[in-house]
PDB file of C-alpha atoms in Angstrom:
ATOM      1  CA  MET A   1      84.401 143.300 118.359  1.00  0.00           C
ATOM      2  CA  GLY A   2      86.805 140.844 119.939  1.00  0.00           C
ATOM      3  CA  ARG A   3      84.951 140.898 123.252  1.00  0.00           C
ATOM      4  CA  ARG A   4      81.613 140.360 121.555  1.00  0.00           C
ATOM      5  CA  GLY A   5      83.138 137.373 119.738  1.00  0.00           C
ATOM      6  CA  GLU A   6      84.329 135.899 122.994  1.00  0.00           C
ATOM      7  CA  ARG A   7      80.908 136.306 124.579  1.00  0.00           C
ATOM      8  CA  SER A   8      79.329 134.681 121.555  1.00  0.00           C
ATOM      9  CA  GLY A   9      81.713 131.724 121.855  1.00  0.00           C
ATOM     10  CA  GLY A  10      80.920 131.397 125.551  1.00  0.00           C
ATOM     11  CA  GLU A  11      77.225 131.505 124.813  1.00  0.00           C
ATOM     12  CA  ARG A  12      77.600 128.698 122.271  1.00  0.00           C
ATOM     13  CA  ARG A  13      79.510 126.547 124.777  1.00  0.00           C
ATOM     14  CA  GLU A  14      76.866 127.177 127.428  1.00  0.00           C
ATOM     15  CA  GLU A  15      74.083 126.375 124.974  1.00  0.00           C
ATOM     16  CA  ASN A  16      75.859 123.120 124.077  1.00  0.00           C
ATOM     17  CA  ARG A  17      75.967 122.148 127.744  1.00  0.00           C
ATOM     18  CA  ARG A  18      72.300 122.974 128.243  1.00  0.00           C
ATOM     19  CA  ARG A  19      71.386 120.747 125.313  1.00  0.00           C
ATOM     20  CA  GLY A  20      73.130 117.845 127.003  1.00  0.00           C
ATOM     21  CA  GLY A  21      75.949 117.720 124.456  1.00  0.00           C
ATOM     22  CA  GLY A  22      78.664 117.784 127.135  1.00  0.00           C
ATOM     23  CA  VAL A  23      81.808 119.822 126.615  1.00  0.00           C
ATOM     24  CA  GLU A  24      82.719 121.431 123.342  1.00  0.00           C
ATOM     25  CA  GLU A  25      84.751 118.760 121.519  1.00  0.00           C
ATOM     26  CA  ARG A  26      88.155 120.250 120.788  1.00  0.00           C
ATOM     27  CA  ARG A  27      89.899 117.177 122.063  1.00  0.00           C
ATOM     28  CA  GLY A  28      91.627 114.443 120.129  1.00  0.00           C
ATOM     29  CA  ALA A  29      94.630 112.167 120.065  1.00  0.00           C
ATOM     30  CA  ARG A  30      97.710 111.535 117.990  1.00  0.00           C
ATOM     31  CA  THR A  31     100.628 109.145 117.839  1.00  0.00           C
ATOM     32  CA  LEU A  32     104.023 110.646 118.602  1.00  0.00           C
ATOM     33  CA  ALA A  33     106.985 109.960 116.318  1.00  0.00           C
ATOM     34  CA  PRO A  34     108.743 107.665 115.769  1.00  0.00           C
ATOM     35  CA  CYS A  35     106.175 104.903 115.380  1.00  0.00           C
ATOM     36  CA  TYR A  36     106.751 102.510 112.476  1.00  0.00           C
ATOM     37  CA  LEU A  37     104.319 103.476 109.691  1.00  0.00           C
ATOM     38  CA  ALA A  38     101.486 104.644 111.948  1.00  0.00           C
ATOM     39  CA  ASP A  39      99.518 107.722 110.917  1.00  0.00           C
ATOM     40  CA  LEU A  40     100.859 110.642 112.981  1.00  0.00           C
ATOM     41  CA  ARG A  41      98.050 113.067 112.153  1.00  0.00           C
ATOM     42  CA  PRO A  42      95.696 114.164 114.950  1.00  0.00           C
ATOM     43  CA  ALA A  43      92.466 112.190 115.118  1.00  0.00           C
ATOM     44  CA  ALA A  44      89.076 112.798 116.697  1.00  0.00           C
ATOM     45  CA  GLY A  45      86.813 110.007 117.886  1.00  0.00           C
ATOM     46  CA  SER A  46      89.187 107.120 117.245  1.00  0.00           C
ATOM     47  CA  LEU A  47      92.876 106.446 116.589  1.00  0.00           C
ATOM     48  CA  VAL A  48      94.925 103.478 115.380  1.00  0.00           C
ATOM     49  CA  SER A  49      98.421 103.196 116.870  1.00  0.00           C
ATOM     50  CA  ALA A  50     101.080 100.546 117.542  1.00  0.00           C
ATOM     51  CA  VAL A  51     102.400  98.530 120.464  1.00  0.00           C
ATOM     52  CA  GLY A  52     105.463 100.259 121.932  1.00  0.00           C
ATOM     53  CA  CYS A  53     104.527 103.717 120.626  1.00  0.00           C
ATOM     54  CA  THR A  54     103.395 106.753 122.586  1.00  0.00           C
ATOM     55  CA  VAL A  55     100.015 108.441 122.124  1.00  0.00           C
ATOM     56  CA  LEU A  56      98.980 111.873 123.314  1.00  0.00           C
ATOM     57  CA  LEU A  57      95.382 112.254 124.525  1.00  0.00           C
ATOM     58  CA  THR A  58      94.133 115.814 124.803  1.00  0.00           C
ATOM     59  CA  ALA A  59      90.905 117.348 126.100  1.00  0.00           C
ATOM     60  CA  PRO A  60      89.264 120.791 126.467  1.00  0.00           C
ATOM     61  CA  ALA A  61      88.957 122.544 129.786  1.00  0.00           C
ATOM     62  CA  LEU A  62      86.166 121.083 131.902  1.00  0.00           C
ATOM     63  CA  ARG A  63      84.026 122.638 134.613  1.00  0.00           C
ATOM     64  CA  GLY A  64      85.367 121.668 137.995  1.00  0.00           C
ATOM     65  CA  SER A  65      88.706 120.742 136.441  1.00  0.00           C
ATOM     66  CA  GLN A  66      90.608 121.265 139.681  1.00  0.00           C
ATOM     67  CA  ALA A  67      89.968 117.555 140.244  1.00  0.00           C
ATOM     68  CA  VAL A  68      90.019 115.312 137.178  1.00  0.00           C
ATOM     69  CA  SER A  69      90.630 111.708 136.233  1.00  0.00           C
ATOM     70  CA  TRP A  70      91.501 109.912 133.017  1.00  0.00           C
ATOM     71  CA  GLU A  71      89.344 106.790 132.688  1.00  0.00           C
ATOM     72  CA  TYR A  72      89.192 103.742 130.430  1.00  0.00           C
ATOM     73  CA  ARG A  73      86.487 101.264 129.502  1.00  0.00           C
ATOM     74  CA  ALA A  74      86.797  97.834 127.872  1.00  0.00           C
ATOM     75  CA  GLY A  75      83.463  96.053 127.544  1.00  0.00           C
ATOM     76  CA  SER A  76      81.894  96.003 130.983  1.00  0.00           C
ATOM     77  CA  GLU A  77      85.215  96.764 132.654  1.00  0.00           C
ATOM     78  CA  GLU A  78      85.923 100.366 133.690  1.00  0.00           C
ATOM     79  CA  GLY A  79      88.898 101.802 135.529  1.00  0.00           C
ATOM     80  CA  VAL A  80      90.911 104.918 136.322  1.00  0.00           C
ATOM     81  CA  ILE A  81      94.269 105.542 134.688  1.00  0.00           C
ATOM     82  CA  LEU A  82      95.113 108.439 136.981  1.00  0.00           C
ATOM     83  CA  SER A  83      93.424 110.980 139.186  1.00  0.00           C
ATOM     84  CA  TYR A  84      94.574 114.524 139.825  1.00  0.00           C
ATOM     85  CA  GLY A  85      93.594 117.098 142.403  1.00  0.00           C
ATOM     86  CA  PHE A  86      94.715 120.702 142.442  1.00  0.00           C
ATOM     87  CA  ARG A  87      98.140 121.091 144.120  1.00  0.00           C
ATOM     88  CA  HIS A  88      98.452 117.338 144.553  1.00  0.00           C
ATOM     89  CA  PRO A  89     100.602 115.062 142.396  1.00  0.00           C
ATOM     90  CA  PRO A  90      98.763 112.751 139.974  1.00  0.00           C
ATOM     91  CA  ASN A  91      97.874 109.341 141.372  1.00  0.00           C
ATOM     92  CA  VAL A  92      98.610 106.776 138.644  1.00  0.00           C
ATOM     93  CA  SER A  93      97.057 103.324 138.758  1.00  0.00           C
ATOM     94  CA  ARG A  94      99.353 100.322 138.899  1.00  0.00           C
ATOM     95  CA  LEU A  95      98.260  99.237 135.424  1.00  0.00           C
ATOM     96  CA  TYR A  96      99.787 102.382 133.915  1.00  0.00           C
ATOM     97  CA  GLU A  97     102.756 102.946 136.208  1.00  0.00           C
ATOM     98  CA  LYS A  98     105.964 104.102 134.470  1.00  0.00           C
ATOM     99  CA  ARG A  99     104.210 104.512 131.124  1.00  0.00           C
ATOM    100  CA  ALA A 100     101.653 107.285 131.718  1.00  0.00           C
ATOM    101  CA  THR A 101     102.663 110.970 131.854  1.00  0.00           C
ATOM    102  CA  PHE A 102     100.182 113.644 132.877  1.00  0.00           C
ATOM    103  CA  ASN A 103     100.487 117.349 131.975  1.00  0.00           C
ATOM    104  CA  GLU A 104      98.932 119.417 134.768  1.00  0.00           C
ATOM    105  CA  SER A 105      98.821 122.614 132.685  1.00  0.00           C
ATOM    106  CA  ASN A 106      96.524 121.296 129.917  1.00  0.00           C
ATOM    107  CA  LEU A 107      95.331 117.984 131.415  1.00  0.00           C
ATOM    108  CA  SER A 108      96.735 115.961 128.505  1.00  0.00           C
ATOM    109  CA  LEU A 109      97.923 112.403 128.942  1.00  0.00           C
ATOM    110  CA  GLN A 110     100.763 110.497 127.231  1.00  0.00           C
ATOM    111  CA  VAL A 111     100.689 106.704 127.306  1.00  0.00           C
ATOM    112  CA  VAL A 112     103.251 104.178 126.081  1.00  0.00           C
ATOM    113  CA  LEU A 113     101.089 101.483 124.541  1.00  0.00           C
ATOM    114  CA  GLN A 114     101.043  97.800 125.399  1.00  0.00           C
ATOM    115  CA  HIS A 115      98.998  94.787 124.327  1.00  0.00           C
ATOM    116  CA  GLY A 116      95.503  95.157 125.736  1.00  0.00           C
ATOM    117  CA  ASP A 117      95.364  98.957 125.486  1.00  0.00           C
ATOM    118  CA  SER A 118      92.697  98.848 122.773  1.00  0.00           C
ATOM    119  CA  ARG A 119      90.034 100.557 124.847  1.00  0.00           C
ATOM    120  CA  LEU A 120      87.802 103.582 125.239  1.00  0.00           C
ATOM    121  CA  TYR A 121      89.242 106.605 127.032  1.00  0.00           C
ATOM    122  CA  ARG A 122      87.855 109.838 128.447  1.00  0.00           C
ATOM    123  CA  LEU A 123      88.630 112.712 130.827  1.00  0.00           C
ATOM    124  CA  ARG A 124      86.220 113.290 133.709  1.00  0.00           C
ATOM    125  CA  ALA A 125      85.956 116.359 135.950  1.00  0.00           C
ATOM    126  CA  GLN A 126      83.725 117.042 138.925  1.00  0.00           C
ATOM    127  CA  GLU A 127      80.829 118.346 136.859  1.00  0.00           C
ATOM    128  CA  GLU A 128      81.221 116.892 133.385  1.00  0.00           C
ATOM    129  CA  ALA A 129      83.203 114.518 131.181  1.00  0.00           C
ATOM    130  CA  THR A 130      84.256 114.178 127.571  1.00  0.00           C
ATOM    131  CA  THR A 131      82.724 111.564 125.317  1.00  0.00           C
ATOM    132  CA  TRP A 132      84.566 108.269 125.024  1.00  0.00           C
ATOM    133  CA  PHE A 133      87.534 108.136 122.622  1.00  0.00           C
ATOM    134  CA  HIS A 134      88.387 104.799 120.951  1.00  0.00           C
ATOM    135  CA  LEU A 135      92.021 103.742 120.753  1.00  0.00           C
ATOM    136  CA  HIS A 136      92.900 100.675 118.656  1.00  0.00           C
ATOM    137  CA  VAL A 137      96.364  99.250 119.311  1.00  0.00           C
ATOM    138  CA  VAL A 138      97.957  97.079 116.597  1.00  0.00           C
ATOM    139  CA  GLU A 139     101.097  94.948 116.861  1.00  0.00           C
ATOM    140  CA  PRO A 140     103.757  95.774 114.266  1.00  0.00           C
ATOM    141  CA  LEU A 141     104.675  92.941 111.891  1.00  0.00           C
ATOM    142  CA  SER A 142     107.865  90.972 112.201  1.00  0.00           C
ATOM    143  CA  GLN A 143     109.816  90.040 109.080  1.00  0.00           C
ATOM    144  CA  PRO A 144     107.889  87.209 107.389  1.00  0.00           C
ATOM    145  CA  GLU A 145     109.341  83.776 106.652  1.00  0.00           C
ATOM    146  CA  ILE A 146     108.964  81.935 103.333  1.00  0.00           C
ATOM    147  CA  VAL A 147     108.785  78.147 103.589  1.00  0.00           C
ATOM    148  CA  GLY A 148     109.262  75.976 100.518  1.00  0.00           C
ATOM    149  CA  ASN A 149     111.647  73.926  98.400  1.00  0.00           C
ATOM    150  CA  SER A 150     114.270  76.213  96.860  1.00  0.00           C
ATOM    151  CA  TRP A 151     115.651  73.586  94.394  1.00  0.00           C
ATOM    152  CA  VAL A 152     113.006  71.995  92.142  1.00  0.00           C
ATOM    153  CA  LYS A 153     112.806  70.085  88.853  1.00  0.00           C
ATOM    154  CA  ALA A 154     111.314  71.615  85.760  1.00  0.00           C
ATOM    155  CA  GLY A 155     107.809  70.390  85.050  1.00  0.00           C
ATOM    156  CA  GLY A 156     106.879  69.979  88.700  1.00  0.00           C
ATOM    157  CA  ASN A 157     104.839  72.187  91.010  1.00  0.00           C
ATOM    158  CA  ILE A 158     106.161  74.449  93.741  1.00  0.00           C
ATOM    159  CA  LYS A 159     104.430  75.919  96.782  1.00  0.00           C
ATOM    160  CA  LEU A 160     105.830  78.835  98.805  1.00  0.00           C
ATOM    161  CA  VAL A 161     104.150  79.725 102.104  1.00  0.00           C
ATOM    162  CA  CYS A 162     104.595  83.150 103.712  1.00  0.00           C
ATOM    163  CA  ASN A 163     104.347  83.082 107.514  1.00  0.00           C
ATOM    164  CA  VAL A 164     104.252  86.045 109.904  1.00  0.00           C
ATOM    165  CA  VAL A 165     105.461  85.153 113.384  1.00  0.00           C
ATOM    166  CA  GLN A 166     104.607  88.413 115.161  1.00  0.00           C
ATOM    167  CA  GLY A 167     101.583  90.593 114.479  1.00  0.00           C
ATOM    168  CA  LYS A 168      98.595  90.081 112.211  1.00  0.00           C
ATOM    169  CA  ALA A 169      98.916  90.997 108.528  1.00  0.00           C
ATOM    170  CA  ASP A 170      95.983  92.650 106.787  1.00  0.00           C
ATOM    171  CA  ALA A 171      97.433  92.327 103.295  1.00  0.00           C
ATOM    172  CA  TYR A 172      99.878  90.069 101.455  1.00  0.00           C
ATOM    173  CA  TRP A 173     101.369  90.403  97.981  1.00  0.00           C
ATOM    174  CA  TRP A 174     104.149  88.735  96.057  1.00  0.00           C
ATOM    175  CA  LYS A 175     106.918  90.016  93.800  1.00  0.00           C
ATOM    176  CA  LYS A 176     109.415  88.288  91.533  1.00  0.00           C
ATOM    177  CA  ASN A 177     112.781  89.976  91.044  1.00  0.00           C
ATOM    178  CA  GLY A 178     111.266  93.197  92.360  1.00  0.00           C
ATOM    179  CA  GLU A 179     108.218  93.203  90.061  1.00  0.00           C
ATOM    180  CA  LEU A 180     104.634  92.615  91.220  1.00  0.00           C
ATOM    181  CA  LEU A 181     103.618  89.015  90.549  1.00  0.00           C
ATOM    182  CA  VAL A 182     100.251  88.653  88.780  1.00  0.00           C
ATOM    183  CA  GLY A 183      98.151  85.533  88.993  1.00  0.00           C
ATOM    184  CA  SER A 184      97.492  83.304  85.973  1.00  0.00           C
ATOM    185  CA  GLU A 185      96.551  79.701  85.187  1.00  0.00           C
ATOM    186  CA  ARG A 186     100.038  78.650  86.263  1.00  0.00           C
ATOM    187  CA  ILE A 187     100.598  81.158  89.052  1.00  0.00           C
ATOM    188  CA  GLN A 188      97.991  80.907  91.795  1.00  0.00           C
ATOM    189  CA  PHE A 189      97.549  82.539  95.197  1.00  0.00           C
ATOM    190  CA  VAL A 190      95.872  80.709  98.090  1.00  0.00           C
ATOM    191  CA  GLU A 191      94.533  83.327 100.506  1.00  0.00           C
ATOM    192  CA  ASN A 192      97.538  85.382  99.375  1.00  0.00           C
ATOM    193  CA  THR A 193      99.694  83.712 102.027  1.00  0.00           C
ATOM    194  CA  THR A 194     100.626  80.859  99.682  1.00  0.00           C
ATOM    195  CA  LEU A 195     102.090  81.069  96.201  1.00  0.00           C
ATOM    196  CA  CYS A 196     101.645  78.060  93.910  1.00  0.00           C
ATOM    197  CA  ILE A 197     103.448  77.729  90.559  1.00  0.00           C
ATOM    198  CA  LEU A 198     102.354  74.868  88.347  1.00  0.00           C
ATOM    199  CA  GLN A 199     104.624  73.126  85.819  1.00  0.00           C
ATOM    200  CA  VAL A 200     107.624  75.266  86.671  1.00  0.00           C
ATOM    201  CA  SER A 201     110.232  76.020  84.026  1.00  0.00           C
ATOM    202  CA  ILE A 202     113.747  77.437  84.054  1.00  0.00           C
ATOM    203  CA  SER A 203     112.300  80.937  83.519  1.00  0.00           C
ATOM    204  CA  ASP A 204     110.576  80.652  86.920  1.00  0.00           C
ATOM    205  CA  SER A 205     113.941  80.783  88.656  1.00  0.00           C
ATOM    206  CA  GLY A 206     114.569  83.986  90.579  1.00  0.00           C
ATOM    207  CA  TYR A 207     113.963  85.881  93.820  1.00  0.00           C
ATOM    208  CA  TYR A 208     110.419  85.725  95.160  1.00  0.00           C
ATOM    209  CA  THR A 209     109.451  88.340  97.759  1.00  0.00           C
ATOM    210  CA  CYS A 210     106.520  88.187 100.157  1.00  0.00           C
ATOM    211  CA  VAL A 211     105.339  91.633 101.363  1.00  0.00           C
ATOM    212  CA  VAL A 212     103.012  91.953 104.360  1.00  0.00           C
ATOM    213  CA  SER A 213     101.369  94.999 105.859  1.00  0.00           C
ATOM    214  CA  ASN A 214      98.875  96.177 108.443  1.00  0.00           C
ATOM    215  CA  ALA A 215      97.676  99.563 109.677  1.00  0.00           C
ATOM    216  CA  VAL A 216     100.979 100.465 111.359  1.00  0.00           C
ATOM    217  CA  SER A 217     103.756  98.534 109.619  1.00  0.00           C
ATOM    218  CA  GLN A 218     105.051  96.831 106.502  1.00  0.00           C
ATOM    219  CA  ASN A 219     107.721  94.153 106.157  1.00  0.00           C
ATOM    220  CA  GLU A 220     109.040  91.722 103.556  1.00  0.00           C
ATOM    221  CA  THR A 221     111.455  88.876 102.907  1.00  0.00           C
ATOM    222  CA  SER A 222     112.877  87.203  99.777  1.00  0.00           C
ATOM    223  CA  PHE A 223     113.388  83.605  98.712  1.00  0.00           C
ATOM    224  CA  LEU A 224     115.681  82.299  95.931  1.00  0.00           C
ATOM    225  CA  LEU A 225     114.043  79.671  93.741  1.00  0.00           C
ATOM    226  CA  LYS A 226     116.220  77.582  91.390  1.00  0.00           C
ATOM    227  CA  VAL A 227     114.599  75.395  88.727  1.00  0.00           C
ATOM    228  CA  HIS A 228     116.721  72.731  86.982  1.00  0.00           C
ATOM    229  CA  HIS A 229     116.259  70.215  84.204  1.00  0.00           C
ATOM    230  CA  SER A 230     116.402  66.812  85.874  1.00  0.00           C
ATOM    231  CA  ALA A 231     118.118  65.217  82.853  1.00  0.00           C
ATOM    232  CA  ASN A 232     121.068  67.599  83.195  1.00  0.00           C
ATOM    233  CA  VAL A 233     121.651  67.309  86.923  1.00  0.00           C
ATOM    234  CA  VAL A 234     124.696  65.263  87.765  1.00  0.00           C
ATOM    235  CA  LEU A 235     126.553  64.562  90.935  1.00  0.00           C
ATOM    236  CA  PRO A 236     130.334  64.708  90.329  1.00  0.00           C
ATOM    237  CA  VAL A 237     132.704  62.330  92.048  1.00  0.00           C
ATOM    238  CA  VAL A 238     136.428  63.046  91.839  1.00  0.00           C
ATOM    239  CA  LEU A 239     138.823  60.128  92.195  1.00  0.00           C
ATOM    240  CA  THR A 240     142.591  60.379  92.063  1.00  0.00           C
ATOM    241  CA  CYS A 241     144.786  57.439  91.044  1.00  0.00           C
ATOM    242  CA  VAL A 242     148.311  57.316  92.463  1.00  0.00           C
ATOM    243  CA  VAL A 243     150.906  54.730  91.316  1.00  0.00           C
ATOM    244  CA  ILE A 244     154.139  54.359  93.303  1.00  0.00           C
ATOM    245  CA  GLY A 245     153.612  57.764  94.846  1.00  0.00           C
ATOM    246  CA  LEU A 246     153.210  59.537  91.468  1.00  0.00           C
ATOM    247  CA  LEU A 247     150.050  61.320  90.303  1.00  0.00           C
ATOM    248  CA  VAL A 248     149.031  59.468  87.145  1.00  0.00           C
ATOM    249  CA  GLY A 249     145.733  61.150  86.381  1.00  0.00           C
ATOM    250  CA  VAL A 250     142.442  62.529  87.597  1.00  0.00           C
ATOM    251  CA  PHE A 251     139.236  60.818  86.561  1.00  0.00           C
ATOM    252  CA  VAL A 252     135.715  62.145  87.046  1.00  0.00           C
ATOM    253  CA  TRP A 253     132.670  59.873  87.240  1.00  0.00           C
ATOM    254  CA  CYS A 254     129.204  61.404  87.163  1.00  0.00           C
ATOM    255  CA  GLN A 255     126.100  59.777  88.584  1.00  0.00           C
ATOM    256  CA  ARG A 256     122.602  60.938  87.714  1.00  0.00           C
ATOM    257  CA  ARG A 257     120.190  61.920  90.503  1.00  0.00           C
ATOM    258  CA  GLU A 258     117.938  59.046  89.416  1.00  0.00           C
ATOM    259  CA  ASN A 259     120.755  56.690  90.397  1.00  0.00           C
ATOM    260  CA  SER A 260     121.145  55.677  86.723  1.00  0.00           C
ATOM    261  CA  CYS A 261     124.579  55.219  85.200  1.00  0.00           C
ATOM    262  CA  ASP A 262     123.476  54.612  81.604  1.00  0.00           C
ATOM    263  CA  ASN A 263     124.882  57.898  80.282  1.00  0.00           C
ATOM    264  CA  CYS A 264     127.813  58.434  82.612  1.00  0.00           C
ATOM    265  CA  TRP A 265     131.229  58.913  81.175  1.00  0.00           C
TER     266      TRP A 265
END
């Protein structure tokens, strides 16, 4: 029974070749750990991974596999990552030197990813080749920066802008004191990167967090906002009077931020 099953499997593979379908597709790719928040499950057809991570490209046995080459294509540009002939060491192209590792026993390829590696890949033998496999390489996100005035008067408006220096964020969201911030007439989001709070009050004081994410990473940063009543803000000045070397007293004068002295004491 086992032999008949093997013959049946071979017949199916041969029939697939005769129909022009190429090799039986048992190949795929996966990202090797650790790699930020990238999906580590095996994928067929396409894979999303991150700059600096390692991917493993696998392929089934090909006819004439004593001489094979891993190839890439980007638009109209095509090239060879490495070529391998039986009993000869792999010849790695300069573009992939020191970051491509070839396994001669199963013809798999490991590549440490860089910017510009978002391409199509395939394994070619003397008589046939796999279909192209799409690899999409994403840059992990750096910690975002929040730009804005951290000390504001009640009744005014405040704008906090969340900037990502490295990588491209696919999603933004905001939290206040650890809780998801929901938009309202007073709380508005401009393309999610900017938080606007209208007519701020003391209750708006707190820690505001901007969270950013993309397909391979997530990062966040927090910003302390303090809202004050302008009428109660004073600038203390401490003056010490000394008479004949003796400390007579300490007097405190307070000046309002509006440079008014009407209510100072």
